[in-house]
C-alpha positions in Angstrom: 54.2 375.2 84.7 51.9 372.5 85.4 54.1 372.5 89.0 53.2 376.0 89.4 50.2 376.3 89.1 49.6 373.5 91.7 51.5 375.0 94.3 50.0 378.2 93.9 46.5 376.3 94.1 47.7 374.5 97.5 48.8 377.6 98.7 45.7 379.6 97.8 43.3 377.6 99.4 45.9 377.6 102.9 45.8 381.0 103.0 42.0 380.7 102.3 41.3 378.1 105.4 43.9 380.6 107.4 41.7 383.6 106.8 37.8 381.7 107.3 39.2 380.1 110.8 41.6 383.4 112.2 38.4 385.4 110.8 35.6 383.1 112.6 37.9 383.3 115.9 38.8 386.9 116.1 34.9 387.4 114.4 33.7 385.7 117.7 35.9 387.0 120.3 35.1 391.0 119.3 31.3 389.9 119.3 31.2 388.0 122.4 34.0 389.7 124.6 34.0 393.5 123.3 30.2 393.5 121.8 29.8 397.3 122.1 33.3 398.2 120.6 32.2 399.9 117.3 35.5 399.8 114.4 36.9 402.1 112.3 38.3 399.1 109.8 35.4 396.1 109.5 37.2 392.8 110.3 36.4 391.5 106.8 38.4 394.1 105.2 41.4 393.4 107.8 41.4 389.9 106.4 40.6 390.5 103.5 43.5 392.6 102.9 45.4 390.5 104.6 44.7 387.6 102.4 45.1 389.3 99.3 48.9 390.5 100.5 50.0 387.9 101.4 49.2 385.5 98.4 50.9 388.0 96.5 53.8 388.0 98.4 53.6 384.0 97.9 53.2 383.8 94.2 56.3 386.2 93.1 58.7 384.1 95.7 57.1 381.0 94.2 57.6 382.1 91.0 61.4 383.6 91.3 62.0 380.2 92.7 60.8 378.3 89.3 63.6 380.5 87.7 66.4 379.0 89.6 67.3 382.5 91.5 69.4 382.9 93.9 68.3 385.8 94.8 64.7 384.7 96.8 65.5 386.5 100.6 65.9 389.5 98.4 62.2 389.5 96.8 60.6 388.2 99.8 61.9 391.2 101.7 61.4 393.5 98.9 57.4 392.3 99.0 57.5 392.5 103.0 58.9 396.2 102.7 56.1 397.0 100.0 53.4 394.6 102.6 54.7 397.5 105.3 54.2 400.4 103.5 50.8 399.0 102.3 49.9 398.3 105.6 50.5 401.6 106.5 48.6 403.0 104.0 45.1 400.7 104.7 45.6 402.4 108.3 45.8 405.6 107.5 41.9 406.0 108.9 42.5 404.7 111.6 46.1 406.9 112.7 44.2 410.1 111.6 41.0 409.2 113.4 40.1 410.9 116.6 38.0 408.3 117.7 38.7 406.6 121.0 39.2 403.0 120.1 42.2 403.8 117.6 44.6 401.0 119.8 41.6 398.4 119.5 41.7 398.6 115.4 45.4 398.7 115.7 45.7 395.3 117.5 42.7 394.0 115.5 45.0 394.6 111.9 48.7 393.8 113.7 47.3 390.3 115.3 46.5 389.2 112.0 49.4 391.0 110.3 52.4 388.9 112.2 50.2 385.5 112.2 49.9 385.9 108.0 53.5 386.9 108.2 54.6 383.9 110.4 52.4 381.6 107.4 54.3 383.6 104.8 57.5 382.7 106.7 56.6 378.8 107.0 55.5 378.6 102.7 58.6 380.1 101.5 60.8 378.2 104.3 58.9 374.9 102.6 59.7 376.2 98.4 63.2 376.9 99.9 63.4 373.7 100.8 61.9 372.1 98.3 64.4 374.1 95.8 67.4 373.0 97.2 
Protein backbone atom coordinates (compact mmCIF):
# COMPACT_ATOMS: atom_id res chain seq x y z
CA UNK A 1 0.00 0.00 0.00
CA UNK A 2 2.75 2.07 1.36
CA UNK A 3 4.12 1.48 -2.61
CA UNK A 4 1.02 2.96 -3.82
CA UNK A 5 0.54 5.62 -2.35
CA UNK A 6 4.01 6.83 -3.35
CA UNK A 7 3.64 6.34 -6.84
CA UNK A 8 0.48 7.94 -6.96
CA UNK A 9 2.17 10.89 -5.04
CA UNK A 10 5.21 11.02 -7.78
CA UNK A 11 2.73 10.81 -10.29
CA UNK A 12 0.51 13.59 -8.97
CA UNK A 13 2.88 16.13 -8.61
CA UNK A 14 4.24 15.21 -12.59
CA UNK A 15 1.13 15.77 -13.84
CA UNK A 16 0.95 18.89 -11.57
CA UNK A 17 4.50 20.48 -12.99
CA UNK A 18 3.07 19.14 -16.57
CA UNK A 19 -0.03 21.27 -16.22
CA UNK A 20 1.79 24.79 -14.38
CA UNK A 21 4.59 24.76 -17.28
CA UNK A 22 2.13 23.52 -20.69
CA UNK A 23 -0.40 26.08 -18.84
CA UNK A 24 2.36 29.08 -18.35
CA UNK A 25 3.44 28.33 -22.12
CA UNK A 26 0.23 28.13 -23.97
CA UNK A 27 -1.03 30.94 -21.05
CA UNK A 28 1.77 33.18 -22.77
CA UNK A 29 1.61 32.38 -26.33
CA UNK A 30 -2.55 33.27 -26.53
CA UNK A 31 -1.65 36.53 -24.51
CA UNK A 32 1.26 37.58 -26.41
CA UNK A 33 0.57 36.22 -30.02
CA UNK A 34 -3.44 36.15 -30.24
CA UNK A 35 -4.14 38.99 -27.46
CA UNK A 36 -7.53 40.00 -28.86
CA UNK A 37 -8.83 36.32 -29.32
CA UNK A 38 -11.68 36.13 -26.72
CA UNK A 39 -12.47 31.99 -25.67
CA UNK A 40 -15.33 30.16 -25.29
CA UNK A 41 -13.48 27.58 -22.69
CA UNK A 42 -10.89 29.62 -20.17
CA UNK A 43 -7.50 27.94 -20.47
CA UNK A 44 -7.58 27.10 -16.81
CA UNK A 45 -10.45 24.97 -17.17
CA UNK A 46 -8.82 23.22 -20.38
CA UNK A 47 -6.06 22.24 -17.93
CA UNK A 48 -7.76 21.85 -15.38
CA UNK A 49 -9.80 19.27 -16.88
CA UNK A 50 -7.17 17.88 -18.32
CA UNK A 51 -5.29 17.35 -15.20
CA UNK A 52 -8.01 15.89 -13.36
CA UNK A 53 -8.52 13.11 -16.31
CA UNK A 54 -5.77 12.11 -16.67
CA UNK A 55 -4.66 11.36 -12.98
CA UNK A 56 -7.57 9.39 -12.96
CA UNK A 57 -6.79 7.48 -15.78
CA UNK A 58 -3.32 6.98 -13.88
CA UNK A 59 -4.50 5.89 -10.55
CA UNK A 60 -7.00 2.91 -11.77
CA UNK A 61 -4.05 1.50 -14.15
CA UNK A 62 -1.75 1.91 -11.18
CA UNK A 63 -3.99 0.33 -9.12
CA UNK A 64 -5.05 -2.76 -11.47
CA UNK A 65 -1.38 -3.23 -11.67
CA UNK A 66 -0.92 -3.74 -7.69
CA UNK A 67 -3.45 -6.63 -8.26
CA UNK A 68 -1.29 -8.59 -10.53
CA UNK A 69 -3.84 -8.19 -13.68
CA UNK A 70 -3.18 -9.13 -16.74
CA UNK A 71 -5.57 -7.37 -18.03
CA UNK A 72 -3.93 -3.45 -17.84
CA UNK A 73 -4.18 -2.38 -22.01
CA UNK A 74 -7.77 -3.27 -21.31
CA UNK A 75 -8.52 -0.57 -18.42
CA UNK A 76 -6.24 1.91 -19.81
CA UNK A 77 -8.30 1.86 -23.06
CA UNK A 78 -11.44 1.50 -21.31
CA UNK A 79 -10.46 5.00 -19.29
CA UNK A 80 -9.17 6.53 -22.71
CA UNK A 81 -12.68 5.63 -24.43
CA UNK A 82 -14.49 7.16 -21.20
CA UNK A 83 -11.46 10.36 -21.42
CA UNK A 84 -13.08 10.68 -25.24
CA UNK A 85 -16.47 10.81 -24.56
CA UNK A 86 -15.74 13.21 -21.62
CA UNK A 87 -13.89 15.24 -23.80
CA UNK A 88 -16.60 15.42 -25.94
CA UNK A 89 -18.91 16.33 -23.54
CA UNK A 90 -16.54 19.50 -21.87
CA UNK A 91 -16.78 20.71 -25.66
CA UNK A 92 -20.05 20.63 -26.19
CA UNK A 93 -20.13 24.77 -25.84
CA UNK A 94 -17.83 25.15 -27.95
CA UNK A 95 -19.33 22.59 -31.10
CA UNK A 96 -22.85 24.30 -30.47
CA UNK A 97 -21.42 27.80 -30.34
CA UNK A 98 -21.90 30.10 -33.27
CA UNK A 99 -19.06 32.12 -32.44
CA UNK A 100 -16.30 32.62 -34.92
CA UNK A 101 -13.27 31.30 -33.06
CA UNK A 102 -14.79 27.77 -32.52
CA UNK A 103 -11.28 26.10 -34.37
CA UNK A 104 -9.10 28.37 -31.97
CA UNK A 105 -10.83 26.61 -28.72
CA UNK A 106 -10.73 23.40 -30.46
CA UNK A 107 -6.88 23.39 -30.93
CA UNK A 108 -6.51 25.21 -27.59
CA UNK A 109 -8.29 21.80 -25.73
CA UNK A 110 -6.72 18.98 -28.52
CA UNK A 111 -2.98 20.45 -28.00
CA UNK A 112 -3.14 19.73 -24.51
CA UNK A 113 -5.31 16.63 -24.99
CA UNK A 114 -2.60 14.41 -27.02
CA UNK A 115 0.49 15.95 -24.95
CA UNK A 116 -1.45 14.65 -21.42
CA UNK A 117 -2.19 11.59 -23.52
CA UNK A 118 1.39 11.11 -24.72
CA UNK A 119 2.36 11.62 -20.53
CA UNK A 120 -0.32 9.05 -19.79
CA UNK A 121 1.31 6.79 -22.39
CA UNK A 122 4.96 7.25 -20.99
CA UNK A 123 3.58 6.53 -16.81
CA UNK A 124 1.83 3.39 -17.64
CA UNK A 125 4.73 2.27 -20.24
CA UNK A 126 7.09 2.88 -16.86
CA UNK A 127 4.40 0.67 -14.16
CA UNK A 128 4.31 -1.79 -17.07
CA UNK A 129 7.73 -2.05 -16.85
CA UNK A 130 8.16 -1.85 -13.51
CA UNK A 131 5.49 -4.87 -13.19
CA UNK A 132 7.12 -7.22 -15.26
Amino acid sequence: MVTFLKTQLQVIVKAVLLTAILFFIHYSVMTNVFPKETLILPLYKIYLFHLIVTTIVIVAVNYKSLQKESNLFNVFMLFTFVKMILALVFLLPVFLSTAKNRNTDAINFFIPYFIYLAFEVFIITKLLQRQK
